Coordinates of C-alpha atoms and ligand atoms in Angstrom, one line a residue:
M1 CA -19.9 4.3 -11.9
K2 CA -22.5 6.8 -13.2
A3 CA -21.7 10.0 -15.2
E4 CA -22.3 13.3 -14.0
I5 CA -24.7 15.2 -16.2
L6 CA -23.0 18.0 -17.8
D7 CA -26.4 20.7 -17.7
G8 CA -26.4 22.9 -21.0
K9 CA -29.9 23.8 -20.1
N10 CA -28.9 25.4 -17.1
L11 CA -25.6 26.6 -18.3
A12 CA -27.8 28.3 -21.1
L13 CA -30.2 29.9 -18.9
K14 CA -27.2 31.5 -16.6
I15 CA -25.3 32.7 -19.8
K16 CA -28.9 34.6 -21.2
E17 CA -29.0 35.9 -17.8
E18 CA -26.0 37.8 -18.1
L19 CA -26.5 38.3 -21.8
K20 CA -29.9 40.0 -20.8
R21 CA -28.1 42.5 -18.6
E22 CA -25.4 43.3 -21.5
V23 CA -28.1 44.2 -24.1
Q24 CA -29.7 46.8 -21.4
D25 CA -26.1 48.1 -20.8
L26 CA -25.8 48.2 -24.8
K27 CA -29.2 50.0 -24.9
N28 CA -28.5 52.4 -22.6
Q29 CA -25.5 53.5 -24.9
G30 CA -28.3 53.6 -27.7
I31 CA -27.0 50.2 -29.3
N32 CA -29.8 48.4 -30.1
P33 CA -28.5 44.4 -31.2
C34 CA -30.5 42.8 -34.0
L35 CA -30.4 39.9 -35.4
A36 CA -32.1 38.9 -39.2
V37 CA -32.8 35.4 -39.7
V38 CA -33.4 33.9 -43.4
L39 CA -35.5 30.8 -43.6
V40 CA -36.0 29.4 -47.1
G41 CA -38.9 26.9 -47.6
E42 CA -40.8 24.4 -45.5
N43 CA -38.3 21.8 -43.2
K44 CA -40.4 21.6 -40.1
S45 CA -36.9 21.5 -37.6
S46 CA -35.6 24.6 -39.5
Q47 CA -39.0 26.2 -39.2
K48 CA -38.7 25.1 -35.1
Y49 CA -35.4 26.5 -34.9
V50 CA -36.2 29.9 -36.1
S51 CA -38.6 30.2 -34.1
F52 CA -36.8 29.5 -30.9
K53 CA -34.2 31.8 -32.4
E54 CA -36.9 34.4 -32.6
K55 CA -38.1 33.7 -28.7
T56 CA -34.7 33.7 -27.3
C57 CA -34.2 37.0 -29.3
K58 CA -37.3 38.6 -27.3
E59 CA -36.5 37.2 -24.1
L60 CA -32.7 38.7 -24.2
D61 CA -34.8 42.5 -25.7
I62 CA -32.5 41.6 -28.7
K63 CA -34.4 42.8 -32.3
S64 CA -35.2 40.0 -34.3
L65 CA -35.8 40.2 -38.0
V66 CA -37.1 37.1 -39.9
F67 CA -37.4 36.5 -43.4
R68 CA -39.3 33.3 -44.4
L69 CA -38.7 33.2 -48.1
P70 CA -40.6 30.2 -50.3
E71 CA -38.9 27.2 -51.1
N72 CA -38.6 28.1 -54.6
T73 CA -36.7 31.4 -53.8
E74 CA -33.9 32.0 -56.4
E75 CA -30.5 32.3 -55.8
T76 CA -30.3 36.1 -57.1
S77 CA -33.4 36.9 -54.5
L78 CA -31.6 35.3 -51.8
I79 CA -28.3 37.2 -52.3
K80 CA -30.4 40.5 -53.5
L81 CA -31.5 40.0 -49.7
I82 CA -28.1 39.5 -48.0
D83 CA -26.8 42.3 -50.0
E84 CA -29.4 44.4 -48.2
L85 CA -29.0 43.5 -44.7
N86 CA -25.3 43.8 -45.4
E87 CA -25.8 47.2 -46.0
N88 CA -28.4 47.9 -43.4
S89 CA -26.9 49.5 -40.4
Q90 CA -29.6 48.6 -38.1
V91 CA -28.8 44.8 -38.4
N92 CA -25.7 43.1 -36.5
G93 CA -26.3 39.6 -37.2
I94 CA -27.4 37.7 -40.3
L95 CA -27.9 34.1 -40.5
I96 CA -29.0 31.6 -43.2
Q97 CA -31.4 28.8 -41.8
L98 CA -29.6 25.6 -42.8
P99 CA -30.1 23.5 -44.4
L100 CA -30.9 25.5 -47.7
P101 CA -33.3 23.9 -50.4
K102 CA -31.4 21.7 -53.2
H103 CA -31.4 24.1 -55.8
L104 CA -29.7 26.5 -53.7
N105 CA -25.4 26.9 -53.8
Q106 CA -25.0 26.7 -49.9
N107 CA -21.3 27.8 -50.3
K108 CA -22.2 30.9 -52.4
V109 CA -24.9 32.2 -50.5
L110 CA -23.3 32.1 -47.4
E111 CA -20.1 33.7 -48.8
R112 CA -21.9 36.6 -49.6
I113 CA -22.7 37.6 -45.9
S114 CA -20.4 40.2 -44.4
P115 CA -17.9 38.6 -42.1
F116 CA -18.6 41.1 -39.5
K117 CA -22.3 40.1 -39.6
D118 CA -21.5 36.6 -40.0
V119 CA -22.7 35.5 -36.3
D120 CA -23.1 31.7 -37.3
G121 CA -19.1 31.9 -38.2
F122 CA -19.6 29.9 -41.4
T123 CA -18.2 32.1 -43.9
P124 CA -15.0 31.3 -45.6
F125 CA -13.6 34.4 -43.4
C126 CA -14.6 33.6 -40.2
L127 CA -13.6 29.9 -40.6
G128 CA -10.5 30.9 -42.2
R129 CA -9.8 33.4 -38.6
L130 CA -10.5 30.4 -36.7
L131 CA -8.0 28.1 -38.3
I132 CA -5.4 31.1 -37.7
D133 CA -6.3 31.2 -34.1
S134 CA -7.9 34.6 -34.5
P135 CA -11.6 34.1 -34.4
L136 CA -14.0 36.6 -35.4
F137 CA -17.2 34.7 -34.7
I138 CA -16.8 31.0 -33.6
P139 CA -19.8 28.7 -34.8
C140 CA -22.3 28.5 -31.9
T141 CA -22.5 24.8 -31.4
P142 CA -18.7 23.7 -31.5
K143 CA -18.5 26.9 -28.9
G144 CA -21.3 25.7 -26.8
V145 CA -19.2 22.4 -26.7
I146 CA -16.3 24.3 -25.3
R147 CA -18.0 26.2 -23.0
I148 CA -19.7 23.3 -21.3
L149 CA -16.4 21.9 -20.7
D150 CA -15.2 25.1 -19.1
E151 CA -18.0 25.1 -17.0
Y152 CA -17.4 21.8 -15.8
K153 CA -13.6 22.3 -15.5
I154 CA -13.0 19.4 -17.7
N155 CA -9.0 19.5 -18.5
L156 CA -8.4 19.1 -22.2
E157 CA -4.4 19.3 -22.7
G158 CA -3.0 16.6 -23.8
K159 CA -6.1 14.3 -24.0
Q160 CA -7.6 12.2 -26.9
A161 CA -10.6 13.7 -28.3
V162 CA -12.1 11.8 -30.9
V163 CA -14.8 13.8 -32.9
I164 CA -17.3 11.9 -35.1
G165 CA -18.5 14.0 -38.0
R166 CA -16.9 16.7 -40.0
S167 CA -19.5 18.8 -41.3
I168 CA -18.4 22.9 -41.1
I169 CA -21.1 23.3 -38.7
V170 CA -19.9 21.0 -35.9
G171 CA -17.3 18.5 -36.3
K172 CA -14.6 20.6 -38.2
P173 CA -14.7 24.0 -36.4
L174 CA -15.4 21.9 -33.0
S175 CA -11.9 19.7 -33.9
L176 CA -10.0 23.1 -34.3
L177 CA -11.3 24.5 -30.8
L178 CA -10.0 21.0 -29.2
L179 CA -6.6 21.6 -30.9
K180 CA -6.5 24.9 -29.7
R181 CA -6.8 23.6 -26.2
N182 CA -4.0 21.4 -26.8
A183 CA -6.0 18.1 -27.1
T184 CA -4.6 15.5 -29.4
V185 CA -7.7 15.4 -31.8
T186 CA -8.7 12.5 -33.9
M187 CA -11.8 13.1 -36.6
C188 CA -13.7 10.4 -38.0
H189 CA -16.6 10.2 -40.7
S190 CA -18.7 7.9 -42.2
K191 CA -15.5 6.4 -44.0
T192 CA -13.5 5.9 -40.6
M193 CA -12.4 2.2 -40.5
N194 CA -12.5 0.5 -37.3
L195 CA -14.3 3.4 -35.7
Q196 CA -14.9 1.4 -32.0
D197 CA -11.0 1.3 -32.3
I198 CA -10.6 4.9 -32.3
T199 CA -13.3 6.0 -29.6
K200 CA -12.7 3.4 -27.4
K201 CA -9.1 5.3 -26.5
A202 CA -11.4 8.8 -26.4
D203 CA -11.1 10.5 -23.2
I204 CA -13.2 13.4 -24.8
L205 CA -16.1 12.0 -27.6
C206 CA -17.8 14.4 -29.1
V207 CA -20.2 13.0 -31.6
A208 CA -22.0 14.5 -34.2
I209 CA -23.3 12.3 -37.1
G210 CA -27.3 12.9 -36.7
R211 CA -27.7 8.5 -36.2
E212 CA -30.2 8.0 -33.2
K213 CA -28.6 6.1 -30.2
F214 CA -25.6 5.4 -32.5
I215 CA -22.8 5.2 -29.8
T216 CA -23.0 2.3 -26.9
S217 CA -21.1 1.8 -24.1
N218 CA -19.1 -1.0 -25.5
M219 CA -17.5 1.9 -27.9
I220 CA -16.3 4.4 -25.3
K221 CA -13.6 4.0 -22.7
K222 CA -14.6 3.8 -18.9
G223 CA -14.7 7.3 -17.5
A224 CA -15.0 9.0 -21.2
V225 CA -16.4 12.1 -21.4
V226 CA -19.3 12.2 -23.8
I227 CA -20.4 15.1 -25.5
D228 CA -23.7 14.1 -27.6
I229 CA -24.0 16.7 -30.1
G230 CA -26.8 15.1 -32.3
I231 CA -30.5 15.7 -32.5
N232 CA -32.6 12.9 -34.0
V233 CA -36.5 12.7 -33.9
T234 CA -37.5 8.8 -33.3
A235 CA -40.6 7.4 -35.2
S236 CA -42.7 8.3 -32.1
G237 CA -41.4 12.0 -32.0
K238 CA -39.3 11.9 -29.2
V239 CA -36.1 14.0 -29.1
V240 CA -32.9 11.6 -28.9
G241 CA -29.0 12.3 -29.3
D242 CA -26.6 10.1 -31.7
V243 CA -25.6 8.4 -28.0
N244 CA -27.4 5.9 -26.3
F245 CA -27.8 7.6 -23.2
D246 CA -29.1 5.2 -20.6
D247 CA -26.4 2.9 -21.6
V248 CA -23.1 4.9 -21.6
K249 CA -24.1 7.0 -18.8
E250 CA -23.2 4.0 -16.8
K251 CA -19.4 4.0 -18.1
A252 CA -19.0 7.7 -18.7
S253 CA -17.6 10.3 -16.5
Y254 CA -19.7 13.1 -17.8
I255 CA -22.1 13.5 -20.2
T256 CA -24.3 15.7 -21.9
P257 CA -28.3 14.5 -22.2
V258 CA -30.3 15.3 -25.4
P259 CA -32.4 17.6 -25.0
G260 CA -30.9 19.6 -22.2
G261 CA -27.2 19.3 -23.3
V262 CA -26.0 21.1 -26.3
G263 CA -28.9 22.4 -28.0
P264 CA -29.8 25.2 -25.5
M265 CA -26.3 26.2 -25.3
T266 CA -25.9 26.8 -29.3
I267 CA -29.0 29.1 -28.9
A268 CA -27.2 30.9 -26.1
M269 CA -23.9 31.4 -28.0
L270 CA -26.0 32.8 -30.9
M271 CA -27.1 35.6 -28.7
E272 CA -23.5 36.1 -27.3
N273 CA -22.3 36.3 -30.9
T274 CA -24.8 38.6 -32.1
I275 CA -24.1 41.3 -29.1
H276 CA -20.6 40.5 -30.1
A277 CA -21.6 41.7 -33.6
A278 CA -23.2 44.9 -32.1
K279 CA -20.1 45.8 -30.1
L280 CA -17.9 45.1 -33.3
Q281 CA -19.8 47.6 -35.6
Q282 CA -20.2 49.9 -32.9
R283 CA -16.5 50.1 -32.0
V284 CA -17.7 49.2 -28.4
A285 CA -14.7 47.8 -26.4
I286 CA -14.7 43.9 -26.7
Ligands
NDP301 P1 -24.0 16.6 -41.3 O1 -24.9 15.5 -42.2 O2 -23.5 17.6 -42.1 O3 -22.7 15.5 -40.9 C1 -22.9 14.3 -40.6 C2 -20.8 14.0 -40.2 O4 -21.4 12.6 -39.8 C3 -20.7 14.0 -41.9 O5 -19.6 14.2 -41.6 C4 -20.7 12.1 -41.7 O6 -19.3 11.3 -42.6 C5 -20.7 11.7 -40.5 N1 -21.4 10.3 -40.2 C6 -22.7 10.0 -40.6 N2 -22.7 9.0 -40.4 C7 -21.8 8.4 -39.9 C8 -21.4 6.9 -39.4 N3 -22.1 5.9 -39.3 N4 -20.2 7.1 -38.6 C9 -19.4 7.9 -38.8 N5 -19.4 8.9 -39.5 C10 -20.3 9.4 -39.8 O7 -24.7 16.8 -39.6 P2 -24.2 18.1 -39.2 O8 -22.5 17.9 -38.6 O9 -25.0 19.3 -39.4 O10 -25.1 17.4 -37.6 C11 -24.9 16.3 -37.0 C12 -25.9 16.2 -36.2 O11 -25.7 17.5 -35.1 C13 -27.2 16.6 -36.8 O12 -28.0 15.2 -35.6 C14 -27.5 17.5 -36.1 O13 -29.4 17.7 -36.0 C15 -27.1 17.6 -35.0 N6 -27.0 19.2 -34.7 C16 -27.2 19.4 -33.4 C17 -26.8 20.9 -33.1 C18 -27.2 21.3 -31.6 O14 -27.4 22.5 -31.3 N7 -27.2 20.7 -30.6 C19 -26.5 22.4 -34.1 C20 -25.9 21.3 -35.2 C21 -26.4 20.0 -35.7 P3 -19.3 12.0 -44.2 O15 -18.4 13.3 -43.9 O16 -18.4 10.8 -44.6 O17 -20.7 12.0 -44.8

């Protein structure tokens, strides 16, 4: 067997084209979607992600404001900026690029964002709404994963879905979304014992751990759908996932590549959430 590639890059392009048209429609109604991104410190990956977000906003004609703050920014200044952005009616979405420098309390900072501008979906309010099956903003990466599965008409109902990784950014919300689609979900993490026994039972295996090529073909079931969320930079500077793609693709039925899988979908979903925020705030029918 050779797995079919789940082409997130192409799907993201298609979605962005649709969103571009939607932005123009909103502009014709006098609504100008605007995303504010806050980056604290010098983290190289974060700088790269923020530039991607800025570039994609430009492509879609969404206004973007980027606040680049020094590493030693005090929590009170960051909170003050968030308060100002919450109050600013021109700003529809607010995103704090993670991870924050260690001296800042991430939960406290995220909690300060108005839930109606929380395009990343990480505030307790938005995560709570997800938990009660009434989402306001769905975190972008898990949302992108479900969108890929839908695009390829992969049925989740009654399937064994295994998610490795339990962050609020990826693993936990993704588990909730899979559960909502009636998959039987198992969550694994660094303390999980006999991981391979669990992954080998997965019809759908989603991996978000940040460990280069960690999943190999002996860890998966024949015909499994493998979603690789990991982004790791090798010693030689190459970007690879958490799954050993070349090995696993021979045994899986579907697989996301890295790059070109979940990554581009995450940004497309961020744009979608920003447009959703603009509509919410302008009370446009959604
Ligand atoms: P975190 O570091 O927050 O979480 C990693 C999770 O993996 C933790 O729950 C940890 O367990 C678990 N874990 C680590 N090692 C193992 C192991 N050996 N076996 C089982 N579980 C393990 O990472 P994120 O969720 O933020 O990101 C995960 C990966 O996804 C990263 O590579 C990141 O770059 C990528 N990512 C990609 C995105 C995209 O757009 N494609 C977006 C966001 C992230 P424990 O909780 O016990 O510590």
